[in-house]
Amino acid sequence: MSWIPFKIGQPKKQIVPKTVERDFEREYGKLQQLEEQTRRLQKDMKKSTDADLAMSKSAVKISLDLLSNPLCEQDQDFLNMVTALDTAMKRMDAFNQEKVNQIQKTVIEPLKKFGSVFPSLNMAVKRREQALQDYRRLQAKVEKYEEKEKTGPVLAKLHQAREELRPVRDDFEAKNKQLLDEMPRFYHSRLDYFQPSFEALIRAQACGRAALTRC
């Protein structure tokens, strides 16, 4: 009969119920998706505000170039029209700058703050995974001695292995429970957290349309 060495780290006992593992993977998967969406939204908002500012700066430059056109010296009506355009473009640029500052404060910075939570969350998940690996390793060690003939030295090693296992198991269960409690709570908090930001964004865009209408 061939002998197959027992691999420490792979216990026979199912130490984490499959339902618990599925719940953990589901909740963590939702947060990974939320992290990516938050990062993408922050990036898109930055691109949008940069584009707004670039557009209004370009419009101001165009109006200034027109003012330096010789036609403005030759045609008073043309000068009046270009001067009115220049005033409107500068007004639009000033408003765009104000709007971008507001979006930075009420949307982009909150997105950045919300996103800063994910590194510590991911680190907590890694610590939980390390605790699980330690738990499996020591559980396998206990099972190995349980399967041996119950001699004095084996019983002593079994007792020692069980003593080593107990705090590691408790540590894993505490980390696992904390994450299973906190991950859904954090995920659902996104609605209350972002609602004021999106309301501020809508107001800023509405004011922008009104300002352009006045221009």
Coordinates of C-alpha atoms in Angstrom, one line a residue:
M1 CA 0.0 0.0 0.0
S2 CA 1.4 3.4 -1.0
W3 CA 1.7 6.0 1.7
I4 CA 0.4 9.5 0.9
P5 CA 1.7 12.2 3.2
F6 CA -0.9 14.3 4.9
K7 CA -0.7 17.9 3.7
I8 CA -0.7 20.3 6.6
G9 CA -3.0 23.2 5.8
Q10 CA -5.7 21.1 4.3
P11 CA -7.9 19.8 7.1
K12 CA -10.6 17.2 6.5
K13 CA -13.0 19.1 8.6
Q14 CA -15.1 21.8 7.0
I15 CA -14.0 24.6 9.3
V16 CA -16.0 27.4 7.6
P17 CA -19.6 26.5 6.5
K18 CA -20.0 26.9 2.7
T19 CA -23.0 29.2 3.3
V20 CA -20.7 31.5 5.3
E21 CA -18.0 31.5 2.7
R22 CA -20.6 32.3 0.0
D23 CA -22.0 35.1 2.0
F24 CA -18.5 36.5 2.5
E25 CA -17.6 36.3 -1.2
R26 CA -20.9 37.9 -2.2
E27 CA -20.5 40.9 0.1
Y28 CA -16.9 41.4 -0.7
G29 CA -17.6 41.1 -4.4
K30 CA -20.2 43.9 -4.1
L31 CA -17.6 46.1 -2.4
Q32 CA -15.0 45.4 -5.0
Q33 CA -17.5 46.5 -7.7
L34 CA -18.4 49.6 -5.7
E35 CA -14.7 50.4 -5.4
E36 CA -14.2 50.3 -9.1
Q37 CA -17.4 52.3 -9.8
T38 CA -16.3 55.0 -7.2
R39 CA -12.8 55.2 -8.8
R40 CA -14.3 55.5 -12.3
L41 CA -16.9 58.1 -11.3
Q42 CA -14.2 60.2 -9.6
K43 CA -12.0 60.0 -12.8
D44 CA -15.0 60.9 -15.1
M45 CA -16.0 63.8 -12.9
K46 CA -12.5 65.2 -13.0
K47 CA -12.4 64.8 -16.8
S48 CA -15.8 66.6 -17.1
T49 CA -14.8 69.6 -15.0
D50 CA -11.4 69.9 -16.9
A51 CA -13.3 69.9 -20.2
D52 CA -15.8 72.5 -18.9
L53 CA -12.9 74.8 -17.9
A54 CA -11.0 74.2 -21.1
M55 CA -14.1 75.1 -23.2
S56 CA -14.8 78.4 -21.5
K57 CA -11.1 79.3 -21.5
S58 CA -11.0 78.7 -25.2
A59 CA -14.2 80.8 -25.7
V60 CA -12.6 83.7 -23.9
K61 CA -9.4 83.4 -26.0
I62 CA -11.5 83.5 -29.2
S63 CA -13.3 86.6 -28.1
L64 CA -10.0 88.3 -27.1
D65 CA -8.6 87.4 -30.6
L66 CA -11.6 88.9 -32.2
L67 CA -11.2 92.1 -30.2
S68 CA -7.7 92.5 -31.6
N69 CA -9.0 92.0 -35.1
P70 CA -8.5 95.2 -37.3
L71 CA -12.2 95.1 -38.2
C72 CA -13.0 96.2 -34.7
E73 CA -11.3 99.5 -35.4
Q74 CA -13.1 99.9 -38.7
D75 CA -16.6 98.9 -37.8
Q76 CA -18.3 100.1 -34.6
D77 CA -21.2 97.7 -34.9
F78 CA -18.7 94.8 -35.2
L79 CA -16.8 96.1 -32.2
N80 CA -20.0 96.3 -30.2
M81 CA -20.9 92.8 -31.1
V82 CA -17.5 91.4 -30.2
T83 CA -17.4 93.3 -27.0
A84 CA -20.8 91.8 -26.0
L85 CA -19.5 88.4 -26.9
D86 CA -16.3 88.9 -24.9
T87 CA -18.4 90.0 -21.8
A88 CA -20.6 87.0 -22.1
M89 CA -17.6 84.6 -22.5
K90 CA -15.9 86.0 -19.5
R91 CA -19.1 85.7 -17.5
M92 CA -19.4 82.1 -18.6
D93 CA -15.8 81.4 -17.7
A94 CA -16.2 82.9 -14.2
F95 CA -19.4 80.8 -13.7
N96 CA -17.7 77.7 -14.9
Q97 CA -14.8 78.2 -12.5
E98 CA -17.3 78.7 -9.6
K99 CA -19.2 75.6 -10.7
V100 CA -16.1 73.5 -10.9
N101 CA -15.0 74.6 -7.5
Q102 CA -18.4 73.6 -6.1
I103 CA -18.3 70.2 -7.8
Q104 CA -14.8 69.7 -6.5
K105 CA -16.0 70.4 -3.0
T106 CA -19.3 68.6 -3.0
V107 CA -18.7 65.7 -5.3
I108 CA -15.1 65.0 -6.2
E109 CA -13.7 65.4 -2.7
P110 CA -16.4 63.2 -1.1
L111 CA -15.8 60.6 -3.8
K112 CA -12.1 60.6 -2.9
K113 CA -12.8 60.4 0.8
F114 CA -15.2 57.5 0.3
G115 CA -12.7 55.7 -1.9
S116 CA -10.0 56.1 0.8
V117 CA -11.9 53.5 2.9
F118 CA -11.3 50.6 0.4
P119 CA -7.5 50.1 1.1
S120 CA -8.1 49.5 4.8
L121 CA -11.1 47.2 3.9
N122 CA -8.9 45.2 1.5
M123 CA -6.2 44.9 4.1
A124 CA -8.8 43.6 6.6
V125 CA -9.9 41.0 4.1
K126 CA -6.2 40.0 3.6
R127 CA -5.8 39.7 7.4
R128 CA -8.9 37.5 7.5
E129 CA -7.6 35.3 4.8
Q130 CA -4.3 34.9 6.6
A131 CA -6.1 34.0 9.8
L132 CA -8.1 31.4 7.8
Q133 CA -4.9 29.9 6.5
D134 CA -3.5 29.7 10.0
Y135 CA -6.7 28.2 11.2
R136 CA -6.7 25.5 8.5
R137 CA -3.0 24.7 9.1
L138 CA -3.5 24.2 12.9
Q139 CA -6.8 22.3 12.4
A140 CA -5.0 19.9 10.1
K141 CA -2.3 19.5 12.7
V142 CA -4.8 18.6 15.3
E143 CA -6.5 16.1 13.0
K144 CA -3.1 14.5 12.3
Y145 CA -2.5 13.8 15.9
E146 CA -6.1 12.7 16.5
E147 CA -5.6 10.0 13.9
K148 CA -2.4 8.6 15.5
E149 CA -2.3 5.9 18.1
K150 CA -3.0 7.5 21.5
T151 CA 0.4 7.2 23.1
G152 CA 1.7 9.5 25.8
P153 CA 3.8 11.7 23.5
V154 CA 1.0 11.9 20.9
L155 CA -1.5 12.9 23.5
A156 CA 0.9 15.6 24.7
K157 CA 1.3 16.9 21.2
L158 CA -2.4 16.7 20.5
H159 CA -3.1 18.8 23.7
Q160 CA -0.5 21.3 22.6
A161 CA -1.9 21.5 19.1
R162 CA -5.4 22.1 20.5
E163 CA -4.1 24.9 22.7
E164 CA -2.4 26.5 19.7
L165 CA -5.6 26.1 17.6
R166 CA -8.0 27.8 20.1
P167 CA -6.7 31.4 19.9
V168 CA -6.2 31.2 16.1
R169 CA -9.7 29.9 15.6
D170 CA -11.1 32.7 17.9
D171 CA -9.1 35.3 16.0
F172 CA -10.4 34.1 12.6
E173 CA -14.0 33.9 13.8
A174 CA -13.8 37.5 15.2
K175 CA -12.3 38.8 12.0
N176 CA -14.9 37.0 9.9
K177 CA -17.8 38.2 12.0
Q178 CA -16.6 41.8 12.0
L179 CA -16.3 41.8 8.2
L180 CA -19.6 40.1 7.7
D181 CA -21.2 42.7 9.9
E182 CA -19.4 45.8 8.5
M183 CA -19.3 45.0 4.7
P184 CA -23.1 45.1 4.2
R185 CA -23.4 48.2 6.4
F186 CA -20.7 50.1 4.5
Y187 CA -22.3 49.0 1.2
H188 CA -25.7 50.3 2.1
S189 CA -24.3 53.5 3.5
R190 CA -23.3 54.6 0.0
L191 CA -26.9 55.9 -0.7
D192 CA -27.0 58.3 2.3
Y193 CA -23.4 59.3 1.7
F194 CA -23.7 60.2 -2.0
Q195 CA -27.2 61.7 -2.1
P196 CA -26.1 65.2 -1.0
S197 CA -23.3 65.1 -3.5
F198 CA -25.6 64.2 -6.4
E199 CA -28.1 66.8 -5.3
A200 CA -25.4 69.4 -5.3
L201 CA -24.3 68.3 -8.8
I202 CA -27.8 68.6 -10.1
R203 CA -28.1 72.1 -8.6
A204 CA -24.8 73.1 -10.1
Q205 CA -25.8 71.9 -13.6
A206 CA -29.2 73.6 -13.3
C207 CA -27.6 76.9 -12.3
G208 CA -25.2 76.4 -15.3
R209 CA -28.0 76.2 -17.8
A210 CA -29.7 79.3 -16.2
A211 CA -26.4 81.3 -16.4
L212 CA -25.9 80.4 -20.0
T213 CA -29.4 81.5 -20.8
R214 CA -28.7 84.9 -19.2
C215 CA -25.5 85.1 -21.2

